[in-house]
XYZ file of C-alpha atoms in Angstrom:
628
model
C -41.203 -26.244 29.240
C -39.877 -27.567 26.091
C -36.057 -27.788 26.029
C -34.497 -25.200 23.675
C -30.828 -25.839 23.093
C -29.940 -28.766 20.589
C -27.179 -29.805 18.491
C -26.388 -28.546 15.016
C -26.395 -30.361 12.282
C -22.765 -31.479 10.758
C -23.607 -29.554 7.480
C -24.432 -26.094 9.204
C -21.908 -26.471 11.921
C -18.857 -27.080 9.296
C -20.274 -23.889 7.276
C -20.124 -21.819 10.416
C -16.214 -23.216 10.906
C -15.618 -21.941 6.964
C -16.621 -18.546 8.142
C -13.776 -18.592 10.447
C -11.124 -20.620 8.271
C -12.207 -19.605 4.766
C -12.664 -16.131 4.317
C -11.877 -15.757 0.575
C -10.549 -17.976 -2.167
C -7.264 -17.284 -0.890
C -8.030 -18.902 2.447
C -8.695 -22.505 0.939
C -5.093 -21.580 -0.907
C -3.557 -21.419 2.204
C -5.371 -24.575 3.547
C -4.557 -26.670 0.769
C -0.965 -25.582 0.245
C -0.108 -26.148 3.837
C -1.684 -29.518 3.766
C 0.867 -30.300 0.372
C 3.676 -29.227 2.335
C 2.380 -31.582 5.364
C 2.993 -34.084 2.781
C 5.841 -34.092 1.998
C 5.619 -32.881 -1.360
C 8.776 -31.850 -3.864
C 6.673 -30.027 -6.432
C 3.174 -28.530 -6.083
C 0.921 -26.777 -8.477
C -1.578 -24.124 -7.892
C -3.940 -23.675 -10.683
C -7.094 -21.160 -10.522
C -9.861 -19.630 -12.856
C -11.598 -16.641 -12.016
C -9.705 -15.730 -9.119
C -10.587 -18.647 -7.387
C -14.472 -18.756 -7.601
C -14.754 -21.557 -10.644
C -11.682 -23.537 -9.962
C -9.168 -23.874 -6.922
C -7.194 -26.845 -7.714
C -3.920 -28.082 -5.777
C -1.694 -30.879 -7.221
C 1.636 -32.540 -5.182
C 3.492 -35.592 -5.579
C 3.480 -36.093 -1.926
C 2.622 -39.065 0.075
C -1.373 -39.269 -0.677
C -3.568 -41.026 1.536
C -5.666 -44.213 1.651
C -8.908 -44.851 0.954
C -9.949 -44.505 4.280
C -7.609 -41.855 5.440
C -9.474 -39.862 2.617
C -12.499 -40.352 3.701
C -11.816 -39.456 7.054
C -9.962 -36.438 5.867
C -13.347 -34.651 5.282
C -14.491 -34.731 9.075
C -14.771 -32.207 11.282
C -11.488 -32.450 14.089
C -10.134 -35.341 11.878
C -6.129 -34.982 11.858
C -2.637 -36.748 11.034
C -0.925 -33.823 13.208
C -1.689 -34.605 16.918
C -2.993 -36.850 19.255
C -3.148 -35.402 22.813
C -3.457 -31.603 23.962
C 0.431 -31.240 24.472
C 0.877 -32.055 21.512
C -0.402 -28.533 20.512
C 3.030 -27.017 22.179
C 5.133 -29.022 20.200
C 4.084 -28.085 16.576
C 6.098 -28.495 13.268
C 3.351 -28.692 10.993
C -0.115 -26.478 9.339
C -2.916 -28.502 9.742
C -3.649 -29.684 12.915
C -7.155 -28.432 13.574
C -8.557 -31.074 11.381
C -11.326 -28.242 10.054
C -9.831 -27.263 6.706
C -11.159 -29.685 4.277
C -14.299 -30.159 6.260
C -15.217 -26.697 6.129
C -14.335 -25.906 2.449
C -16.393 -29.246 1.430
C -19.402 -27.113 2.861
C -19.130 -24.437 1.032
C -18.465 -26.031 -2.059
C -18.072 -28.620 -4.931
C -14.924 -30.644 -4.005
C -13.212 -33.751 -6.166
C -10.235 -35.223 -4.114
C -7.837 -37.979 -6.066
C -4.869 -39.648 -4.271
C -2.723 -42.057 -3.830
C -0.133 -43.448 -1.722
C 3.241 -44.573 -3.332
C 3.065 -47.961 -2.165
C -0.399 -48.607 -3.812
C -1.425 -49.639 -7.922
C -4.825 -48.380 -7.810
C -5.865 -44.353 -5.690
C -8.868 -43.322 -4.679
C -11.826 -39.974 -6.038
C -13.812 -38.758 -3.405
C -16.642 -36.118 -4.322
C -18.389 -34.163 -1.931
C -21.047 -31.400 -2.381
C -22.130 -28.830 0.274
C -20.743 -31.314 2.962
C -22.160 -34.684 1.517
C -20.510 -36.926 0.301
C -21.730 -37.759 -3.203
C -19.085 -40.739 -4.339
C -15.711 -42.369 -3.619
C -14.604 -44.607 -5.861
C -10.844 -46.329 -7.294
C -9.144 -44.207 -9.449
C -6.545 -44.236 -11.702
C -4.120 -41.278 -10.918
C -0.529 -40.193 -9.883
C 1.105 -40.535 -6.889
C 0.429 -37.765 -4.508
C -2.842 -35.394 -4.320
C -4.793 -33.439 -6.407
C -7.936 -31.337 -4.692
C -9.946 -29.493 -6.786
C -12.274 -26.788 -5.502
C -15.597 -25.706 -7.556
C -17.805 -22.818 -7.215
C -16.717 -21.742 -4.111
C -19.248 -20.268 -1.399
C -22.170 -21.768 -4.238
C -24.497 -22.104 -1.181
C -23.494 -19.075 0.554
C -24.569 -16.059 -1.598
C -24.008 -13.741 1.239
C -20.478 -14.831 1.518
C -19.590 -15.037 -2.053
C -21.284 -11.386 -2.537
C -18.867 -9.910 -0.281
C -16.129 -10.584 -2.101
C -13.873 -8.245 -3.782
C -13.286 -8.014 -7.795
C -11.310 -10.560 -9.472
C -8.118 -8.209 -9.654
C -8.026 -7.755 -5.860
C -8.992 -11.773 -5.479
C -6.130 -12.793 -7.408
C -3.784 -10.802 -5.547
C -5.075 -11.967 -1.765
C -4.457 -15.484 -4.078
C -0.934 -15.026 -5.342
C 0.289 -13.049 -2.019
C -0.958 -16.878 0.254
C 1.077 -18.697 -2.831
C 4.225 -16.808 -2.103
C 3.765 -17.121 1.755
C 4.050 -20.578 1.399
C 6.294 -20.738 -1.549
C 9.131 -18.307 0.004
C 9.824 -20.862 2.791
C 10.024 -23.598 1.094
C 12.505 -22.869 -1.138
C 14.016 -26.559 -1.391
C 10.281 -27.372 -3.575
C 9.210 -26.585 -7.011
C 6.293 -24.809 -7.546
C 3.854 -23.635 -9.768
C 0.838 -21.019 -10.531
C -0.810 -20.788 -12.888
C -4.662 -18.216 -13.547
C -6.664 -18.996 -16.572
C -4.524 -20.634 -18.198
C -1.583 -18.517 -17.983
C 1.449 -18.907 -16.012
C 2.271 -16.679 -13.315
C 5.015 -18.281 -11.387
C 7.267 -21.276 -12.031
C 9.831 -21.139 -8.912
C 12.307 -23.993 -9.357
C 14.156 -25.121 -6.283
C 17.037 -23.596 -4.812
C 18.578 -21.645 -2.187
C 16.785 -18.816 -0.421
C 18.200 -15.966 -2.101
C 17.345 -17.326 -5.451
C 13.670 -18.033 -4.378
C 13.724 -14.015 -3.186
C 14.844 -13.152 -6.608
C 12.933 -15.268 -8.807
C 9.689 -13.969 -7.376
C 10.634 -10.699 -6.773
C 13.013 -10.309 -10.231
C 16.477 -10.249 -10.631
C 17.572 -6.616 -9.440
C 16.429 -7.535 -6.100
C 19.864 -9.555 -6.100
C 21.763 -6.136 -5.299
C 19.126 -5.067 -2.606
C 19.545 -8.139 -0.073
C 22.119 -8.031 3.009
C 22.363 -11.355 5.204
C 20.957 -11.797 8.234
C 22.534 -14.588 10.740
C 22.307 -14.900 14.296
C 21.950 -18.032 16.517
C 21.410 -17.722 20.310
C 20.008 -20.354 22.876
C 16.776 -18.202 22.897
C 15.875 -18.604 18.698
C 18.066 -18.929 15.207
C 17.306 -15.715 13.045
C 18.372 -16.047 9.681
C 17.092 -14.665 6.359
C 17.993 -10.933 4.051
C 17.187 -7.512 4.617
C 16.598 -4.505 2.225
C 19.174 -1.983 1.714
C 17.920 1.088 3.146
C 18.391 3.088 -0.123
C 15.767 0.646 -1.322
C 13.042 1.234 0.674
C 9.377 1.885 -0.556
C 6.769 4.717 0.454
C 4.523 1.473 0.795
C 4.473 -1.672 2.560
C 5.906 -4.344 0.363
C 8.119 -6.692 1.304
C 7.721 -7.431 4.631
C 8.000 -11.651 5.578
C 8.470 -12.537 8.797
C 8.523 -16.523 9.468
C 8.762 -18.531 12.805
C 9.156 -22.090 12.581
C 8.770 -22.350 8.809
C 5.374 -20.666 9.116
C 4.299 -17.036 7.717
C 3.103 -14.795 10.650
C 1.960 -11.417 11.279
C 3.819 -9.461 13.995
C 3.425 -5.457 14.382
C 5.865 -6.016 17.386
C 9.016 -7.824 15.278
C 8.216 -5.319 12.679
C 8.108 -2.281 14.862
C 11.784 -4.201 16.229
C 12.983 -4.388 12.753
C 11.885 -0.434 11.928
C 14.352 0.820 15.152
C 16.810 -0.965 13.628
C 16.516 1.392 10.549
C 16.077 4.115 12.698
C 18.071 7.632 11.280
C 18.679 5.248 7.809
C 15.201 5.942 6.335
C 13.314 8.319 5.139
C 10.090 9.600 6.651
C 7.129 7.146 6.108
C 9.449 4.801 4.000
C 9.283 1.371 4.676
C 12.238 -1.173 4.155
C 12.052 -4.814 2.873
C 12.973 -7.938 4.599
C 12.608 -11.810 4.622
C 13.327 -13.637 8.303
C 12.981 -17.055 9.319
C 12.728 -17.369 12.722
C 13.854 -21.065 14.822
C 12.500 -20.889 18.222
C 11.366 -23.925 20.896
C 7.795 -24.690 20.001
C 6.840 -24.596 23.178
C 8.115 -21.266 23.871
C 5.264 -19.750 21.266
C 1.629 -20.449 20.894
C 0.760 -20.567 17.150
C -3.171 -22.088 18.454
C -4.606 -18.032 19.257
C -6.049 -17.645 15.889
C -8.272 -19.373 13.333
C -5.995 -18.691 10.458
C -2.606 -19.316 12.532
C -0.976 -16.096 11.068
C -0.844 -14.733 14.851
C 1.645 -16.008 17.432
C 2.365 -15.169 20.769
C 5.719 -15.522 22.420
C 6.769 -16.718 25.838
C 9.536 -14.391 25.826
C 8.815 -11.519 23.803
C 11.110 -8.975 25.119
C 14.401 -10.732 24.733
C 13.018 -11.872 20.973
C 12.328 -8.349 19.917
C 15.888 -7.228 21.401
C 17.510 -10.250 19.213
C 15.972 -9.278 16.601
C 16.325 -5.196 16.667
C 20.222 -5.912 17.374
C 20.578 -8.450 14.452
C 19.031 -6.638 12.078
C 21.679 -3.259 13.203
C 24.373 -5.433 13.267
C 23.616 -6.751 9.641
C 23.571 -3.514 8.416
C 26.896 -2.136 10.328
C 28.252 -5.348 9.365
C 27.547 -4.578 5.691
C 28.935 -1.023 5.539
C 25.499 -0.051 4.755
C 25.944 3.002 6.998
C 27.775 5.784 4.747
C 30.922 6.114 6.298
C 34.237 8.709 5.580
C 37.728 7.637 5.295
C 39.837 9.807 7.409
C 42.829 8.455 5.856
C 41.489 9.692 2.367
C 44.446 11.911 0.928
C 42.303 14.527 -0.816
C 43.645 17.928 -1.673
C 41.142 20.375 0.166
C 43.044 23.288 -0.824
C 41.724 26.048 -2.954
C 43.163 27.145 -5.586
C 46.535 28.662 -5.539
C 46.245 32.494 -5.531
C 49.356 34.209 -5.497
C 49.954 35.585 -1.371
C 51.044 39.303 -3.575
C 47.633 39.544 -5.078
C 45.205 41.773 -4.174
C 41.573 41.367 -3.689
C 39.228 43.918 -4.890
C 35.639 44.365 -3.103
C 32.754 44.410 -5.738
C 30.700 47.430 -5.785
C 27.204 47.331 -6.277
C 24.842 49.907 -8.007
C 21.328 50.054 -5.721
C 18.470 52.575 -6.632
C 17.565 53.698 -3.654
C 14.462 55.382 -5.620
C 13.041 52.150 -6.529
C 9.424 51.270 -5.251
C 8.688 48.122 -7.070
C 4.610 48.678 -5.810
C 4.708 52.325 -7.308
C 2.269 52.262 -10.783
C 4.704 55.331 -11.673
C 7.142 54.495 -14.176
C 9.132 57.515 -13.682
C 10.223 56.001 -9.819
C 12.538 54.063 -11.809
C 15.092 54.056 -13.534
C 15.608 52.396 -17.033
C 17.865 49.545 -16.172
C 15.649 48.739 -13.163
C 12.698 48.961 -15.624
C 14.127 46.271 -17.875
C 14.598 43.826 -15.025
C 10.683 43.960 -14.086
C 9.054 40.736 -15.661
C 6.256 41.772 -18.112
C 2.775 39.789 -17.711
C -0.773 40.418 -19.181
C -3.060 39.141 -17.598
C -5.840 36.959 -19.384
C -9.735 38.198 -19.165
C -10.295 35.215 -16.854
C -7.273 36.166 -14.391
C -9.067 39.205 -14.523
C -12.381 38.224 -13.789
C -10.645 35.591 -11.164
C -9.149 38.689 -9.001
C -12.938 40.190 -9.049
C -13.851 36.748 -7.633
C -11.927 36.478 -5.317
C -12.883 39.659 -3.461
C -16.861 38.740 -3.974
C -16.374 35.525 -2.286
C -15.773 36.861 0.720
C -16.968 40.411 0.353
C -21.017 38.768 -0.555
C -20.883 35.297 0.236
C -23.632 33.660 2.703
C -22.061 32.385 5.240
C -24.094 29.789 8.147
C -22.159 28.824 11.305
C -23.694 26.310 13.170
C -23.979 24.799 16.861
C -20.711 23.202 16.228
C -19.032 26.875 14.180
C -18.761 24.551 11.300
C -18.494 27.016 8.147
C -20.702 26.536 4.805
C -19.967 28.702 1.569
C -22.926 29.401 -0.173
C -21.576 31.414 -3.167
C -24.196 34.281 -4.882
C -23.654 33.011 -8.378
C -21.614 30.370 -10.497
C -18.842 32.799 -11.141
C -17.891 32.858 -7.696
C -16.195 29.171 -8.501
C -13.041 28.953 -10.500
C -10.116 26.108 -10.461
C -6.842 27.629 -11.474
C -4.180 25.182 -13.288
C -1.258 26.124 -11.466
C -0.003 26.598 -8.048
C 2.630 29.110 -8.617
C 0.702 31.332 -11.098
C 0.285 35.397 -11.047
C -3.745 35.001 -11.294
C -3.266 37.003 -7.592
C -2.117 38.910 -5.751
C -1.827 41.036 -2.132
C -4.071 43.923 -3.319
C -6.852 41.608 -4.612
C -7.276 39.214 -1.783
C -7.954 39.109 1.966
C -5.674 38.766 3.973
C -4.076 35.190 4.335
C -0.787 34.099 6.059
C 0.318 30.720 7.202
C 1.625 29.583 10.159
C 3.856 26.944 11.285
C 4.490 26.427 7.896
C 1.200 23.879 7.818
C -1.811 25.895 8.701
C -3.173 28.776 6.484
C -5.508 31.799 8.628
C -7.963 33.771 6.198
C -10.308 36.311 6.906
C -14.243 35.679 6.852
C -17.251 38.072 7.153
C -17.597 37.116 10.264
C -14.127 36.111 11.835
C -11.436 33.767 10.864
C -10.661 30.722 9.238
C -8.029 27.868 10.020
C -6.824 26.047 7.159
C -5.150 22.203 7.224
C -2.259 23.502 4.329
C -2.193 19.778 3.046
C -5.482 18.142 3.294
C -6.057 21.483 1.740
C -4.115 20.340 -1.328
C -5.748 16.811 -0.825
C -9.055 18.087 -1.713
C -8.388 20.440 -4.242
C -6.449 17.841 -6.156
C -9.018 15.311 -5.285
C -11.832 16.406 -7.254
C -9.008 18.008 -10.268
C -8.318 14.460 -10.582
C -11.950 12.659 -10.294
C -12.852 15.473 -12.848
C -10.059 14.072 -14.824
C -11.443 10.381 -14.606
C -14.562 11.104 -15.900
C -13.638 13.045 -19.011
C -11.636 12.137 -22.078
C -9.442 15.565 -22.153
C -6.671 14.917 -19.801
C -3.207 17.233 -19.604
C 0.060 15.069 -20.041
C 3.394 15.715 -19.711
C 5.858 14.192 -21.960
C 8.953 12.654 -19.934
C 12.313 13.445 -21.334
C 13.705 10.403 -19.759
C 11.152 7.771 -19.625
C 10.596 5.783 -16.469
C 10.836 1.600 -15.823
C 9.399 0.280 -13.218
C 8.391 -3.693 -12.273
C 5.896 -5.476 -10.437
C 5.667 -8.265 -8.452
C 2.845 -10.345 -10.600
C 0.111 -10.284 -7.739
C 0.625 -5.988 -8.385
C 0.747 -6.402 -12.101
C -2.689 -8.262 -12.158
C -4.322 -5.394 -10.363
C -2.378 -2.806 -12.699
C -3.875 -4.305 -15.715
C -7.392 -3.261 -14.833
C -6.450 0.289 -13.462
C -4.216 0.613 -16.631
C -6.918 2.406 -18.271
C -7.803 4.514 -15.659
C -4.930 5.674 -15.291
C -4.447 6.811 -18.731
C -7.219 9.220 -18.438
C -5.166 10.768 -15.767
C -2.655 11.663 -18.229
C -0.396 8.485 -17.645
C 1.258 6.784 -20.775
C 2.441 3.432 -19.736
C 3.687 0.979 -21.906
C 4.179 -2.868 -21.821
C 8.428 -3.575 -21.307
C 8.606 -6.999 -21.052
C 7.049 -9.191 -18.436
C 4.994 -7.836 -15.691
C 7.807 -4.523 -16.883
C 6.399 -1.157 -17.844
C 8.070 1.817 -18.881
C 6.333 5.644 -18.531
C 5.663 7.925 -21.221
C 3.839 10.436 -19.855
C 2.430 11.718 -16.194
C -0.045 13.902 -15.226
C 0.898 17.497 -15.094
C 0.492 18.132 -11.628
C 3.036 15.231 -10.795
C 6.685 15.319 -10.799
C 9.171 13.292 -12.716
C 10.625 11.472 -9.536
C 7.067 10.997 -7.929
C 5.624 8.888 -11.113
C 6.335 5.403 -9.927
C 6.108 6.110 -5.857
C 2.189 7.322 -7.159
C 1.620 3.940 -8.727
C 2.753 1.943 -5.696
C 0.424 4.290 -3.640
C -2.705 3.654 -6.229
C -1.897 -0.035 -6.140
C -1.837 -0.354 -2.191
C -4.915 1.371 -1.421
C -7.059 -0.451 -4.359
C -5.916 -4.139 -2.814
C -8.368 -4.116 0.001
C -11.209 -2.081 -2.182
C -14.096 -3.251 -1.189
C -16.191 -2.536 -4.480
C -16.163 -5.525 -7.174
C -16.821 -2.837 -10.010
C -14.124 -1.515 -12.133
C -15.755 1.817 -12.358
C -15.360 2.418 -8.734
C -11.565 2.367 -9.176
C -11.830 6.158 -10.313
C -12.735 7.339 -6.700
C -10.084 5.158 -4.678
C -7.233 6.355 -7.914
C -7.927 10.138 -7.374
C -8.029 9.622 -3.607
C -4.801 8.422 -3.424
C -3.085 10.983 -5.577
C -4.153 13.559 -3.444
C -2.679 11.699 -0.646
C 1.044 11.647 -2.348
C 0.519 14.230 -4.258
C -0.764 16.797 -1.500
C 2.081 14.903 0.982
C 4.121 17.023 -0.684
C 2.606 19.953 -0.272
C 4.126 21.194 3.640
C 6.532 23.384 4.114
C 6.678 27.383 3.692
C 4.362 29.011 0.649
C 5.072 32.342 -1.132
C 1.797 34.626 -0.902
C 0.389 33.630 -4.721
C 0.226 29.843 -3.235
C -1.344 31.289 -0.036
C -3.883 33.242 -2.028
C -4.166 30.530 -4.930
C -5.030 27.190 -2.264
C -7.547 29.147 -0.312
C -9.241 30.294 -3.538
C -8.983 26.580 -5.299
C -10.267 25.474 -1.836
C -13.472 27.110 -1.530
C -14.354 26.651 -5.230
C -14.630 23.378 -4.400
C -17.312 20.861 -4.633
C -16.595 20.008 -0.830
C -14.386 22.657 0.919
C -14.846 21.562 3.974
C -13.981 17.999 4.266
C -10.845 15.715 2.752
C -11.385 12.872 0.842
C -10.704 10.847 4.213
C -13.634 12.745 5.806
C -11.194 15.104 7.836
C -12.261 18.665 8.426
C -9.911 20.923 6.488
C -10.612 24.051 8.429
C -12.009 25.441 11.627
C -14.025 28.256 11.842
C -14.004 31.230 14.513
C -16.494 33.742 15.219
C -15.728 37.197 15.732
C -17.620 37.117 19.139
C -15.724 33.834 19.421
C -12.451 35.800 19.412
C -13.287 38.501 22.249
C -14.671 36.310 24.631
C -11.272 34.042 24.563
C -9.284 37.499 24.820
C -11.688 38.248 27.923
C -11.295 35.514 29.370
């Protein structure tokens, strides 16, 4: 029998590693920032063209390497960072798995120049798909420059996979700031075909917050400082009145390295706790100084996971410093008892004497009576007049043949499908609160628990989701919207600014347009500033910015590389926020208006998230649980 198992060649074997390390041009960011901050560098410059996949270049002034060090630096396991395997519990540094540069080499067309400071002459080293091509003397500055061509070339699968340049740039510039937020004492740069994004010049930690972030996010920071013998927190924290419906913010760092950590976040969240609103999300920025060998930074390819010894008495630390910051800060609205405020009403004179208003009720008023004659003249003139429009009319007619003649097919699972008789069955009114129905003209429909909605069928009953309910109706309003040029705006009397962080703003300049066929109006204020015209009608004034910061989080991990795609993934979330806002109690027109907007619907029966809206129940359905 012929023996089946053999080594892999270098060349496959280092592409396999990039599939782990280098995910997206972002990853090789990472990799190569890390390694600039390994070092020693002062001031390093990030420069890339087409989000990454023509040019990824990285250039420090820090120490450089050798000849053969640079060599060397392209082999697989190949490190500066440790020597034996306890070394790996004693960690102050990024790249110690020696796999960074050897796997991006494999993937792509790399030219490396450095050179140390003690040396006349560096050294260029360029390697293609793993093989090294050259390596020459060189004339160049002190320090490193890397330079990263046509990244995942030989790996069409890889490079198909990856998202459009917008949502590229932004994995890109959100790895840049990870690196650059900690590092405050360094200069650094970024700049995307040809323009410049960031120049961050050293400083304290606040300033780097508020040069990245802009300069009203000066007002929104409260310290953080704790030491204990367990870890050192230090670092800001939002103020609570400042939090986002999104995720934003959020930077959590443990020995100078950026981590992800649902259970120091969830620790940080109970520390807001009964300070936030629902599903609001506050900012912060902590550094975290804790014994290396108390965490193990080694559990994940792309070291943003950690694992502590201790994790208990670390997410108690941190829950309790983050309350005692804000206590500490007065950010808790507090009263002063000692307040001299004259609670008194006003002076009335103890002599005077109050007279009980008397009130004038028709007790022969029936406001359902057709008769005019029930009532009397002054009631008459306090009845609102309304005419109703031919299509109101022939809306109310609807309305009773959809469920009066519709089809309707329950199958094994009671699943309900509206097969309207003809098109005029289908209508889409324009407003929630308007007269088009009313009591007399519709089945009966009530809600319940102020969230679910129970209609009659032909053949039972019908449980409505209230607000996934909304989500679909003002799904496909808005996708309709999207695909036509007549859009309904409304002018704001007091137009809105709003910023964005520059990763957002690169992904807002290729929804801009979308969103204008929406009914948005957004102008340019400034740098990476906008101000708002205009919204869509069936948003409200103090909604308009939250909606953007919605749209922009769900379209950063959207998978399609097509601009035209963003239309779907923009009118799916402003149902979401949009139709968020639609629980609580409804009056009987919004009752009868949502069912009927419902099942004139493309879809009735499912959300844009693929949720079931409503549940179905058989009229034998209901006596045999009543039997039971």
């Amino acid at each position: 029998m012929s023996n089946i198992i053999q080594l892999l060649p270098d060349v496959v074997a280092n592409q396999i590693a990039a599939g782990e390390v280098i995910q997206r041009p972002a990853s090789t960011v990472k990799e190569l920032m890390e390694n600039a901050i390994d070092a020693e560098a002062l001031t390093i410059q990030l420069i890339i063209k087409d989000a990454g996949k023509s040019l990824i270049q990285v250039i420090d002034d820090g120490k450089g390497m050798s000849e053969v060090d640079l060599r060397m630096s392209i082999e697989r396991h190949a490190t500066s960072k440790i020597k034996l395997a306890a070394d790996l519990f004693a960690l102050n540094t990024f790249g110690f798995r020696g796999e960074a540069l050897a796997s991006i080499s494999a993937i792509s067309h790399m030219v490396i120049n450095s050179k140390p400071d003690n040396n006349d002459l560096g050294s260029q080293l360029i390697v293609e798909g793993g093989k090294v091509k050259s390596q020459e003397p060189d004339h160049c500055a002190k320090g490193t420059c890397i330079s990263i061509k046509n990244l995942f070339y030989n790996v069409p699968a890889r490079r198909n996979f990856l998202k459009s340049d917008a949502v590229e740039t932004k994995h890109i510039i959100e790895e840049f700031l990870k690196v650059a937020l900690i590092n405050p004492d360094k200069q650094f740069e970024l700049h995307h075909n040809n323009s410049e994004i960031y120049h961050l010049p050293s400083g304290p930690f606040r300033q780097r917050i508020v040069d990245i972030f802009g300069k009203g996010y000066n007002q929104k920071l409260v310290p953080v400082n704790e030491d204990t013998n367990i870890l050192k927190i230090s670092g800001f924290i939002g103020k609570p009145e400042f939090a986002k419906k999104t995720r934003g913010e959020q930077y959590f760092f443990v020995n100078n390295r950026y981590i992800k950590s649902s259970y120091l976040h969830h620790a940080v969240n109970s520390a807001y706790d009964q300070l936030l609103p629902h599903k609001n999300h506050p900012s912060y920025f902590l550094t975290l100084e804790i014994d290396p060998s108390l965490i193990d930074i080694n559990i994940h390819p792309t070291k943003n996971e950690i694992k502590f010894e201790n994790e208990r008495e670390i997410y108690a630390i941190v829950m309790a410093t983050v309350k005692n910051s804000l206590g500490k800060y007065n950010i808790v609205p507090s009263i002063d008892f000692e307040m001299e405020a004259d609670i008194t009403p006003n002076s009335i004179s103890l002599n005077h004497h109050i007279v009980e208003p008397k009130i004038s009720v028709d007790t022969d008023y029936n406001p359902f009576s057709t008769d005019s004659s029930n009532s009397s003249s002054s009631n008459r003139d306090l009845i609102p007049k309304s005419k109703k429009s031919p299509l109101e009319k022939s809306n109310i007619e609807n309305w009773g043949k959809m469920f009066a003649q519709q089809e309707v097919i329950v199958d094994n699972n009671t699943d309900l499908i509206f097969q309207p008789e003809n098109e005029e069955q289908g209508f889409l009114n324009e407003s929630w609160q308007s007269d088009t129905l009313d009591e007399k003209s519709t089945p009966t429909n009530f809600q319940v628990l102020n969230k679910y909605i129970i209609t009659e069928s032909k053949d039972g009953i019908i449980i409505i989701d209230q607000q996934i309910a909304f989500e679909r109706v003002i799904y496909e309003k808005q996708l309709q919207s999207l695909s036509t040029i007549d859009t309904s705006s409304q002018q704001l009397l007091f137009p809105i600014n709003f910023s964005l962080p520059a990763g957002d703003a690169v992904l807002f300049q290729e929804i801009r347009e979308n969103l204008s066929q929406i009914g948005f109006e957004i102008e340019n204020f400034g740098k990476n500033s906008y101000v708002i015209q205009a919204r869509p009608s069936s948003i409200k004034d103090d909604d308009v910015s939250g909606l953007i910061e919605t749209v922009l989080e769900d379209l950063k991990n959207y998978t399609s590389s097509v601009s035209d795609g963003y239309n779907e993934r923009i009118a799916r979330s402003m149902a979401k926020r949009v139709g968020a806002s639609k629980y609580g109690k409804l009056d009987v027109l919004e009752i009868n208006n949502l069912v009927a907007q419902l099942f004139s619907c493309d879809m009735p029966h499912i959300s844009p998230d693929g949720k079931n809206i409503f549940k179905s129940i058989a009229t034998h359905e209901l006596a045999s649980m009543l039997t039971e």
